[in-house]
Coordinates of C-alpha atoms and ligand atoms in Angstrom, one line a residue:
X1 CA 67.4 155.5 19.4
X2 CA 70.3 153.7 20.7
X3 CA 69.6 153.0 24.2
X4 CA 65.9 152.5 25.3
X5 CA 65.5 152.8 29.1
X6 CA 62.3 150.9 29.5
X7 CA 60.7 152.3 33.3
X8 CA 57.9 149.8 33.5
X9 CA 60.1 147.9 36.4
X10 CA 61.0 151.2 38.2
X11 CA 58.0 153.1 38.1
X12 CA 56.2 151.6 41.3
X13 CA 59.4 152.6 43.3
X14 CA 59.7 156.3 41.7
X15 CA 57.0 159.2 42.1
X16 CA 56.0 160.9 38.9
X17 CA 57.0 163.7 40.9
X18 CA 60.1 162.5 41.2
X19 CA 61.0 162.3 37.8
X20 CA 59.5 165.7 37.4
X21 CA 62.3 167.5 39.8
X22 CA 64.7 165.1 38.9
X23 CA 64.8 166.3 35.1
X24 CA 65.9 170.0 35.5
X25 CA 68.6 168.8 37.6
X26 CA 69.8 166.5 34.9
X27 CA 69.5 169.0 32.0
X28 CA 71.4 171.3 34.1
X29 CA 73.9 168.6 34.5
X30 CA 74.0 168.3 30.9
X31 CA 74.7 171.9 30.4
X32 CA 77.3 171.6 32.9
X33 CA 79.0 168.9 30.4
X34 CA 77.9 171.1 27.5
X35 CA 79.3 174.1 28.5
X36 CA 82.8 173.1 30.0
X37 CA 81.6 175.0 33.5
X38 CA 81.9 171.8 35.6
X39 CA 84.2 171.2 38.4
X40 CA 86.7 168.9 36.2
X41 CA 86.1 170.5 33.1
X42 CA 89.7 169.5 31.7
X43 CA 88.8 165.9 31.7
X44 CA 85.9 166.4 28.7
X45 CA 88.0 165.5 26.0
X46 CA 85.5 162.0 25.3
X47 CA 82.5 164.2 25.1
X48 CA 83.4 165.0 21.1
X49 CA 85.9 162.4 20.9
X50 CA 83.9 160.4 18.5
X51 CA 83.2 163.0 15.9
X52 CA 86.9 165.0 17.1
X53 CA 88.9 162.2 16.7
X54 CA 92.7 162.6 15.3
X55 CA 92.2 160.6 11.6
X56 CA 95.7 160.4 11.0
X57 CA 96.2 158.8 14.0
X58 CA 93.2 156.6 13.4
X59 CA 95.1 155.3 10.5
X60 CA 98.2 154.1 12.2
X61 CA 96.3 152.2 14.7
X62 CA 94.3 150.1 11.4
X63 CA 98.0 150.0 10.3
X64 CA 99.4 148.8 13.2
X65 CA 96.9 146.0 14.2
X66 CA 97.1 145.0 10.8
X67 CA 101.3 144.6 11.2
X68 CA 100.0 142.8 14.5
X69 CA 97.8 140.6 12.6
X70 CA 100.1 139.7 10.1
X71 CA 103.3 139.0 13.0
X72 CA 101.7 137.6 16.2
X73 CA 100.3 134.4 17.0
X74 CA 99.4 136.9 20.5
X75 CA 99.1 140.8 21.6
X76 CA 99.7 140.9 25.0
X77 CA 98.0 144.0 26.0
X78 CA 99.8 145.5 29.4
X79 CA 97.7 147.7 31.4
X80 CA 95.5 148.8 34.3
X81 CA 92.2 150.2 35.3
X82 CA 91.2 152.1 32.4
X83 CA 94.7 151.4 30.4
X84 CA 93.0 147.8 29.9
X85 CA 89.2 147.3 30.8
X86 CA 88.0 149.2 27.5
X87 CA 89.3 147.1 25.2
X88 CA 88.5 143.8 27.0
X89 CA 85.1 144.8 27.6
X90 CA 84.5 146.1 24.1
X91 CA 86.4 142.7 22.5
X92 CA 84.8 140.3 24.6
X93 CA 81.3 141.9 24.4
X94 CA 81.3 142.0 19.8
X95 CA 83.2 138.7 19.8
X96 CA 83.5 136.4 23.4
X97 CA 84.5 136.3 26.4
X98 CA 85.8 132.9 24.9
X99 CA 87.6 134.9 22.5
X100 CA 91.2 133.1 22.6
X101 CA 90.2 129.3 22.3
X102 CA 87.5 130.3 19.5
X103 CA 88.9 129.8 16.1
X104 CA 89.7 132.6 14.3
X105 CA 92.1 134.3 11.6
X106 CA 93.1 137.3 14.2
X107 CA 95.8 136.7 17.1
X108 CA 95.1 135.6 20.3
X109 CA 95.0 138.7 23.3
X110 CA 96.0 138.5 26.8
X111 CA 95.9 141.3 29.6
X112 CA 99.3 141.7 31.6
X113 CA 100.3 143.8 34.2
X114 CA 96.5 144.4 35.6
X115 CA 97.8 142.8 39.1
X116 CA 101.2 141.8 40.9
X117 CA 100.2 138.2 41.1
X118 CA 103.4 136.2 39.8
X119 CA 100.7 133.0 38.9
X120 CA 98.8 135.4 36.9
X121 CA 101.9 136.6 35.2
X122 CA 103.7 133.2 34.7
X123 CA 100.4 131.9 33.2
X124 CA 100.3 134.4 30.4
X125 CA 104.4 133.8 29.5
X126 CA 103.4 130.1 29.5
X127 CA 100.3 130.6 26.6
X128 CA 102.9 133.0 25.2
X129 CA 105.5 130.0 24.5
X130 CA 106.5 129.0 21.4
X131 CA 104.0 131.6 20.0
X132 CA 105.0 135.1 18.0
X133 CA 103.9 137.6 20.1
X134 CA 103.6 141.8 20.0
X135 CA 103.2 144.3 23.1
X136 CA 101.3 146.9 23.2
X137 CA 102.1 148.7 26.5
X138 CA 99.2 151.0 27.8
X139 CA 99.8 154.0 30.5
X140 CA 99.1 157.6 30.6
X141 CA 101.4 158.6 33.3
X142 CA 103.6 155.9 32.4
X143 CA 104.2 155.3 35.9
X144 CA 102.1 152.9 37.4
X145 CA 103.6 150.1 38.8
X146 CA 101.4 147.0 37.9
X147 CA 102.3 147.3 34.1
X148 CA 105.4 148.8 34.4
X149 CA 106.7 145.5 36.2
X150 CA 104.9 143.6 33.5
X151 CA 106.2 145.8 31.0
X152 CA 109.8 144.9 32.1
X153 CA 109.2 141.2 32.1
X154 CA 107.6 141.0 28.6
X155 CA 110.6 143.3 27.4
X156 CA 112.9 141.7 28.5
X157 CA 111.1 138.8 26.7
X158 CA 110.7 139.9 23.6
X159 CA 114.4 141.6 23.0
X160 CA 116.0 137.9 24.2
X161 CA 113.5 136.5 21.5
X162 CA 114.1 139.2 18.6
X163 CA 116.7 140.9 19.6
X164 CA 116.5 144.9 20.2
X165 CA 115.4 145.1 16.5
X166 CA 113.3 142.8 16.5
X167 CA 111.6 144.8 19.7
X168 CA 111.2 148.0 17.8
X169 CA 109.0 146.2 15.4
X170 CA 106.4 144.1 18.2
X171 CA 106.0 146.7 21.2
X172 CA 104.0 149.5 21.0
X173 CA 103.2 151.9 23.6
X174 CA 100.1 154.1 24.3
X175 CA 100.5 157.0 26.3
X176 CA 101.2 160.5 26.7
X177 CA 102.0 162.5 23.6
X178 CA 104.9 164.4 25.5
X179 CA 105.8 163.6 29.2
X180 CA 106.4 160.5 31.0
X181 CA 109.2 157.7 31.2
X182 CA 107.1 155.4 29.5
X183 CA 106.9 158.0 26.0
X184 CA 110.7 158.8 27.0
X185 CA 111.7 155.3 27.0
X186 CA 109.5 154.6 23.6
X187 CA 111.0 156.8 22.0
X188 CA 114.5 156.3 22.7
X189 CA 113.6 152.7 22.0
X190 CA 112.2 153.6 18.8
X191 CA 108.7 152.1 19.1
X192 CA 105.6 153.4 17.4
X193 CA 103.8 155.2 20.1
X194 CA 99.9 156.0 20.2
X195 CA 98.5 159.1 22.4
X196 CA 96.1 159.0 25.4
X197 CA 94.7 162.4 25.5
X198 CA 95.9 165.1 28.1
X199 CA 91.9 166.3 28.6
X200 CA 90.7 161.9 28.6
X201 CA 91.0 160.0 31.4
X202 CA 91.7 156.3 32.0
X203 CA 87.9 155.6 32.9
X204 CA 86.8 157.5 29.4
X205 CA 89.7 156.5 27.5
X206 CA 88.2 153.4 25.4
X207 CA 87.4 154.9 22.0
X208 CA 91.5 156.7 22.3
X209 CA 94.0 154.2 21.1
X210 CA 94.1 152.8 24.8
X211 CA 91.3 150.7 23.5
X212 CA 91.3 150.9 19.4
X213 CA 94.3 149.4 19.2
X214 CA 94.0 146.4 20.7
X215 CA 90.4 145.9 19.2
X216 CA 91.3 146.6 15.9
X217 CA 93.9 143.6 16.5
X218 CA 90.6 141.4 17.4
X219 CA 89.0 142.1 14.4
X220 CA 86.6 144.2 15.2
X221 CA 85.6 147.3 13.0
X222 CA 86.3 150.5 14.6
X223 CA 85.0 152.4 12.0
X224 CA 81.5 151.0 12.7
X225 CA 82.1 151.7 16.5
X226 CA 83.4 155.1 16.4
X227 CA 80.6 155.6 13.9
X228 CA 77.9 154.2 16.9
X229 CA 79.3 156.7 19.5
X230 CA 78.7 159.7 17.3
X231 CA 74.9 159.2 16.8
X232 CA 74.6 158.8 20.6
X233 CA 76.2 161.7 21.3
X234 CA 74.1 163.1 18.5
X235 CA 71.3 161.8 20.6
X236 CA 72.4 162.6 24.1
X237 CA 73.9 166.1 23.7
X238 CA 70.5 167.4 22.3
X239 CA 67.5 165.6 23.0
X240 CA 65.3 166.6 25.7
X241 CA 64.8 164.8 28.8
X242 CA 61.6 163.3 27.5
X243 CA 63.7 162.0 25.3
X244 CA 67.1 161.1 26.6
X245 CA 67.6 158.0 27.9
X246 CA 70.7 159.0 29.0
X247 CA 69.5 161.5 31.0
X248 CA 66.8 159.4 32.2
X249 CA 69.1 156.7 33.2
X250 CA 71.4 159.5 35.5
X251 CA 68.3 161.1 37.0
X252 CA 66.4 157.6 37.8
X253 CA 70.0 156.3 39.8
X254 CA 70.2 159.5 41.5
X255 CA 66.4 159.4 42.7
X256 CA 67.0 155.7 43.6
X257 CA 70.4 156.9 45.6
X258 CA 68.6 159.8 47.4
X259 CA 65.7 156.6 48.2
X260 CA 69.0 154.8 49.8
X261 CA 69.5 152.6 47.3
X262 CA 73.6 152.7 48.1
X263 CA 74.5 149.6 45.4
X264 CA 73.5 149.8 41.7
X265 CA 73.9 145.7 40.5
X266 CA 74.4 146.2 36.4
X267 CA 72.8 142.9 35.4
X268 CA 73.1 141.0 32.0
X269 CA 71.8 138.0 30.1
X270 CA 75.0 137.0 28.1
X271 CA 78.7 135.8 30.0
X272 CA 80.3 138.1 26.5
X273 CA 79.4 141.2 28.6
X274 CA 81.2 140.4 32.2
X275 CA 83.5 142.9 31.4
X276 CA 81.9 145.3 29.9
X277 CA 80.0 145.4 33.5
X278 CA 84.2 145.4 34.6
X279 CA 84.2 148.4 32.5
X280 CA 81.2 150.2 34.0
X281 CA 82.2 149.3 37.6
X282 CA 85.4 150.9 36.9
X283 CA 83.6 154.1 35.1
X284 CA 80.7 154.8 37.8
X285 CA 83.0 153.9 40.9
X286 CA 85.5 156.1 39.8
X287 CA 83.5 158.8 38.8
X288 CA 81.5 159.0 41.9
X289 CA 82.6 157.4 44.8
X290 CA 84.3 160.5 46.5
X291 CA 83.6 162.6 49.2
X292 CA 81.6 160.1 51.2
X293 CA 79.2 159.7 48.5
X294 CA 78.6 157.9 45.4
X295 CA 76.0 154.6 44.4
X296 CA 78.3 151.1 44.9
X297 CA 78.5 149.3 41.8
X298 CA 78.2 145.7 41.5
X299 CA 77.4 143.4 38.4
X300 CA 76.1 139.9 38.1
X301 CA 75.4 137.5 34.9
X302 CA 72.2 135.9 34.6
X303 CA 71.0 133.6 35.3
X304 CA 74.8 132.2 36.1
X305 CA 74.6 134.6 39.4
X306 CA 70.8 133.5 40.0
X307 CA 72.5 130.2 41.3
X308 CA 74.8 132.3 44.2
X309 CA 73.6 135.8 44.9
X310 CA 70.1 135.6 43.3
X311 CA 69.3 134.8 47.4
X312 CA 70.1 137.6 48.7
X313 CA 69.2 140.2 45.8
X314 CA 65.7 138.6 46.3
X315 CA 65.5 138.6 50.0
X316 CA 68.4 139.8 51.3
X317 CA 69.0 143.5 53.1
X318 CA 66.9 145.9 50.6
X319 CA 69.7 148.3 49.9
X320 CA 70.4 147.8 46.2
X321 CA 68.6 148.3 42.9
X322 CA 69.9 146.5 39.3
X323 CA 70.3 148.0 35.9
X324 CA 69.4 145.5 33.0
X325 CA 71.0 145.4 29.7
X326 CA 68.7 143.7 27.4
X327 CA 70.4 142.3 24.8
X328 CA 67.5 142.5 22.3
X329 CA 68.3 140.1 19.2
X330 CA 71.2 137.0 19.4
X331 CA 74.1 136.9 18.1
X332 CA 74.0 132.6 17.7
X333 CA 70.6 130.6 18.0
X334 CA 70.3 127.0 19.2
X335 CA 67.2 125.5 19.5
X336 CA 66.3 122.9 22.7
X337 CA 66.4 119.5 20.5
X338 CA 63.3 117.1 20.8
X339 CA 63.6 113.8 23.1
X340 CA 61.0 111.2 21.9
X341 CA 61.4 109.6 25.8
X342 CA 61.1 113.3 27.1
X343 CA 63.4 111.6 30.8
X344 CA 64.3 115.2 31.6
X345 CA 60.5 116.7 31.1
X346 CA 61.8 119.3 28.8
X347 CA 59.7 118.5 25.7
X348 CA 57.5 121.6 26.3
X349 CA 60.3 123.8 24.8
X350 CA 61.7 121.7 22.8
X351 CA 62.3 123.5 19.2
X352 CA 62.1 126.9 21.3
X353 CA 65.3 129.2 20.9
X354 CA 67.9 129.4 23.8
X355 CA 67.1 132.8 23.7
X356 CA 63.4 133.1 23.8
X357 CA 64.3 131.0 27.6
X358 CA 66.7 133.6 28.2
X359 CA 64.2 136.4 27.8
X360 CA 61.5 134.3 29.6
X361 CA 64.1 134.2 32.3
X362 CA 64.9 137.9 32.6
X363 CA 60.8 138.7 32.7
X364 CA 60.6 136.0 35.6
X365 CA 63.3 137.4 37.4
X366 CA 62.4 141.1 36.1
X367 CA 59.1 140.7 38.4
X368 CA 60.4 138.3 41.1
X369 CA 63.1 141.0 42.3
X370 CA 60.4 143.7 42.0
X371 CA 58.5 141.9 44.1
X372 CA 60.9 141.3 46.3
X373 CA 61.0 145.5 46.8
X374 CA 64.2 145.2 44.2
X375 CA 63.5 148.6 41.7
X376 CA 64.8 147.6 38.0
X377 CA 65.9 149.6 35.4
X378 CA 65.9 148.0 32.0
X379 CA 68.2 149.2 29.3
X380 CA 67.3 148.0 26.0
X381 CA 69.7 147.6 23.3
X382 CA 69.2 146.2 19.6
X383 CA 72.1 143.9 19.5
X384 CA 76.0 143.5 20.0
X385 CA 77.4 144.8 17.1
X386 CA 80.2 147.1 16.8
X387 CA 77.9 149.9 16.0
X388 CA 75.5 149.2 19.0
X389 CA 78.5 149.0 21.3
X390 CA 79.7 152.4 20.4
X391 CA 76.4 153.8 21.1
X392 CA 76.3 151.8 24.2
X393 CA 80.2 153.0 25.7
X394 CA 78.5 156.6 24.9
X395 CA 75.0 156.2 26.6
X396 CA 77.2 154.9 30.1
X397 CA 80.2 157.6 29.8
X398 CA 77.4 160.9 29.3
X399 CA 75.0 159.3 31.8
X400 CA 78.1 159.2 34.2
X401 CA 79.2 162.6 33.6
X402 CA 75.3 163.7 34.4
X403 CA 74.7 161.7 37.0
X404 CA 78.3 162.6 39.2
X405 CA 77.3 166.1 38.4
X406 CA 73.7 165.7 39.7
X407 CA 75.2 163.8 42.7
X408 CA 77.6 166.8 43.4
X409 CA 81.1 165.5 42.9
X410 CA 83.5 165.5 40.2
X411 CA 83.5 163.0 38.0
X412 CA 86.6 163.3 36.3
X413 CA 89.5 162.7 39.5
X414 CA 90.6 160.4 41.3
X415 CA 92.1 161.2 44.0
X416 CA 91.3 158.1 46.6
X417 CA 93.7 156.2 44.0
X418 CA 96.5 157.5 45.2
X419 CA 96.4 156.3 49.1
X420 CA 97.1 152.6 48.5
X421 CA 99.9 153.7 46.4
X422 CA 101.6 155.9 48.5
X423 CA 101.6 152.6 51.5
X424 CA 103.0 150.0 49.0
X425 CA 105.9 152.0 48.2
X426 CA 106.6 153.5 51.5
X427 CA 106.6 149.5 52.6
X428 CA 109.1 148.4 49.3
X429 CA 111.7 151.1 50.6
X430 CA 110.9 153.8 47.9
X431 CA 113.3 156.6 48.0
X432 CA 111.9 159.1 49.8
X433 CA 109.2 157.0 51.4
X434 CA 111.6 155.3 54.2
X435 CA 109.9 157.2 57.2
X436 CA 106.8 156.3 56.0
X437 CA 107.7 152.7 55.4
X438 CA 109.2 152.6 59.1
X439 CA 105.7 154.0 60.9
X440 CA 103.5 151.8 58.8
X441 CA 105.6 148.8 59.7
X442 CA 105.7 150.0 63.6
X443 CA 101.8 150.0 63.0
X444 CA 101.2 146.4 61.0
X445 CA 103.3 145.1 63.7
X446 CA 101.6 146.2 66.6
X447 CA 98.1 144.9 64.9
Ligands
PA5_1 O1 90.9 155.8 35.2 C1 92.0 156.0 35.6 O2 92.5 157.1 35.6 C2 92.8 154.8 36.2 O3 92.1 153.6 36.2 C3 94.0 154.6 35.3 O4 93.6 154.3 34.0 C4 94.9 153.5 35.9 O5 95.3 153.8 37.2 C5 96.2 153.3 35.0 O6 96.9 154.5 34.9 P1 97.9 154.8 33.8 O7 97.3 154.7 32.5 O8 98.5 156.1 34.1 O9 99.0 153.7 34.0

C-alpha cells in the first residue's frame, strides 16, 4: 500500500454512518474519473499519465538534464503556479529544502518569474553571477505575465553572456506542443522544447516535463518516481473503498466539509516538505474553490508552526481540521548527545534519535488538537524516496479529482484566475483594456 490513512484521530468526529454514505458517493466519483463522464473530462490526461507516458520524450528530458548537468553551475527554472510548484515540491521533498547550499555534484536551481517582485528577481541574477547557468522556461499558454517578464530578463541574460548561439544550447522551454508565442518564439529561436499536455493542467502537470525536467537536473531518479505513481494508480483506480485510501481520504474531507470544517491545515514533521504542502495548496484550492464552495487549504511545519499558530489551532475558532503526513522512517539520524553535568535537564533522551522526539511530538500534538475538538487525519507514508513520492503526488491528485467531484464542482478549471489578470492589465494600459483601465482608476481613486 502506498498511502495508509490511519482514522484513529478522526473517528470520534465522523459517524460510522457517515463513512457508510460517504463511500458510494466516492466510488461514484471514481467512476466519474474512470469513465471520462465528468464535468472537465478533457483535463484527465494525469489519470494514466504514469503508465501513458511519451518514452521518447522521457529520453530527451534524461538527455537534457544531463547536458544541464554537465553546463551549469545553475537551472534557473522560470515559472508559475503549476509551471513551477511540482518540481520544487518534489526536489525539495527527495533531497532539501536546503538543496542549493548542500554540497552536491548536480547544479544549483532557482525559481524565477513566480512573482513581480524586482528584490526577488535581482536576488536570483545576483546568485546567478559569475556562475554558468541554463533556463528552462515553463508555460502552457505561454502567456502569463510573471514568467514571461522573467523570461525576458534571463534572455536577455544569457544571449549578452553566450551570444544567440550560445542561447540555443542553455534555454529550454516547456510548453505547448503547437500554439502559443512562447512554442513560436522557441522555435524560431531554435531551443529544444518539452510538451505540457493539451488534456493536463498546470495543477496536475508535475510528472509532464513541467516538472521532470527540472528534477532530473537535481538528481533525482525519475524512473523510480514515474515507477511510484503507476502502482498507486494501480492501487487507486481499482481497489475498493475498504481499501482505498485515496478514496477514504476524499470522502473523510468531504464529511468533515459538510460538518463545517471550511479550512483543511496539511500538516508535516520535516521543513523538506513546505512545498510539497505549496504544491497541494495549489492542487486542492484550485480544484475546488469555485462556485462558493470548496475546503480552504492551509499548511503548517511541525513543530516549527507549534511556536506561532499551534495557539490558535488548539484553541482558536473550531473551524478547521489537519491532514498529517507521517513521514514514517528518516532520511538522516542524529542522536541527542550525553551531558555528564545534564545543565539543560535533557539527559532523559539523551542517545534517543531526533526522530523518535519528532514522532513523540506528532502523538502529543496528534491528541492535544483532538482534544481541543481539532479532527485529524493521518496519512502514513514509508519514507521520502523517489518511489514513495510518486505514489504520494498520485494518492493527492486522484483524491482531488474524487473529492471536487463529490463536492460538486469541476475540478479541472479555473476560471477565478482570470479576474486579477484582466485588472492588472486594464491598469498597465493594455491594448484593448484602456476603458477598463480608466473606470478602475476612477474607482481606486475614489476609495
Ligand atoms: O494550474 C494552473 O493552471 C495554473 O497554476 C497555471 O499553471 C499557471 O497559471 C501558469 O500558467 P502557464 O503555464 O500557462 O504559464
Amino acid at each position: 500500500m502506498s498511502v495508509n490513512v490511519n482514522k484513529k484521530f478522526v473517528s470520534q468526529f465522523v459517524t460510522q454512518h457517515e463513512l457508510v454514505y460517504a463511500a458510494p458517493a466516492a466510488t461514484a466519483a471514481l467512476s466519474l474519473v474512470k469513465s471520462k463522464n465528468g464535468p472537465g473530462s478533457n483535463f484527465l490526461g494525469w489519470v494514466d499519465l504514469p503508465v501513458n507516458y511519451d518514452k521518447e520524450e522521457f529520453a530527451r528530458i534524461k538527455a537534457a538534464a544531463a547536458r544541464i548537468k554537465s553546463m551549469c553551475d545553475v537551472l534557473v527554472v522560470i515559472g508559475i503556479g503549476g509551471s513551477y510548484l511540482g518540481a520544487r515540491a518534489v526536489i525539495e521533498y527527495c533531497k532539501s529544502n536546503n538543496y542549493n547550499a548542500l554540497p552536491k555534484d548536480t547544479p544549483e536551481i532557482y525559481f524565477a518569474g513566480n512573482s513581480i517582485s524586482a528584490s526577488a528577481l535581482s536576488d536570483i541574477l545576483k546568485m546567478c553571477e559569475g556562475k554558468d547557468i541554463c533556463v528552462n522556461v515553463v508555460s502552457k499558454s505561454g502567456t502569463t505575465t510573471e514568467p514571461a517578464i522573467a523570461f525576458r530578463v534571463f534572455r536577455d541574460l544569457i544571449v549578452k553572456k553566450y551570444g544567440e548561439e550560445g542561447a540555443k544550447q542553455r534555454i529550454f522551454a516547456t510548453t505547448d506542443k503547437a500554439r502559443g508565442t512562447l512554442k513560436t518564439f522557441a522555435d524560431r529561436e531554435g531551443y529544444e522544447t518539452f510538451v505540457v499536455p493539451d488534456d493536463i493542467g498546470g495543477r496536475y502537470s508535475v510528472l509532464t516535463a513541467v516538472g521532470l525536467l527540472p528534477i532530473a537536473v537535481a538528481g533525482i531518479d525519475i524512473d523510480a518516481l514515474m515507477a511510484g505513481a503507476a502502482a498507486a494508480r494501480e492501487e487507486y483506480m481499482t481497489l475498493p473503498f475498504a481499501d482505498n485510501a485515496a478514496l477514504q481520504y476524499a470522502a473523510l474531507r468531504n464529511i468533515l466539509y459538510k460538518r463545517g470544517k471550511g479550512v483543511e491545515i496539511l500538516v508535516s514533521y520535516e521543513p523538506a516538505a513546505q512545498m510539497m504542502s505549496e504544491w497541494w495548496k495549489q492542487l486542492y484550492g484550485e480544484s475546488e474553490g469555485k462556485d462558493g464552495k470548496g475546503i480552504y487549504p492551509a499548511s503548517v511545519v511541525f513543530s516549527t508552526d507549534l511556536h506561532s499558530l499551534g495557539q490558535f489551532i488548539q484553541d482558536g475558532s473550531r473551524t478547521m481540521f489537519e491532514t498529517v503526513i507521517d513521514v514514517v522512517s528518516p532520511k538522516d539520524h542524529i542522536a541527542i548527545p550525553d551531558d555528564p553535568e545534564d545543565t539543560d535537564g535533557l539527559n532523559y533522551i539523551a542517545g534517543r534519535e531526533l526522530d523518535e522526539i519528532n514522532h513523540k511530538a506528532m502523538l502529543g500534538t496528534l491528541l492535544a488538537h483532538v482534544d481541543g475538538g481539532v479532527p485529524n487525519i493521518l496519512l502514513e507514508t514509508p519514507d521520502r524516496s523517489e518511489d514513495e513520492t510518486g505514489r504520494l503526488i498520485y494518492f493527492f491528485e486522484l483524491a482531488c479529482a474524487v473529492s471536487g467531484y463529490m463536492l460538486g464542482v469541476n475540478p479541472f478549471d479555473q476560471p477565478g484566475v482570470e479576474s486579477y489578470k484582466k485588472n492588472m492589465f486594464a491598469l498597465l494600459g493594455k491594448k484593448g483594456s484602456e476603458e477598463r483601465g480608466a473606470e478602475l482608476a476612477a474607482r481606486i481613486a475614489e476609495l
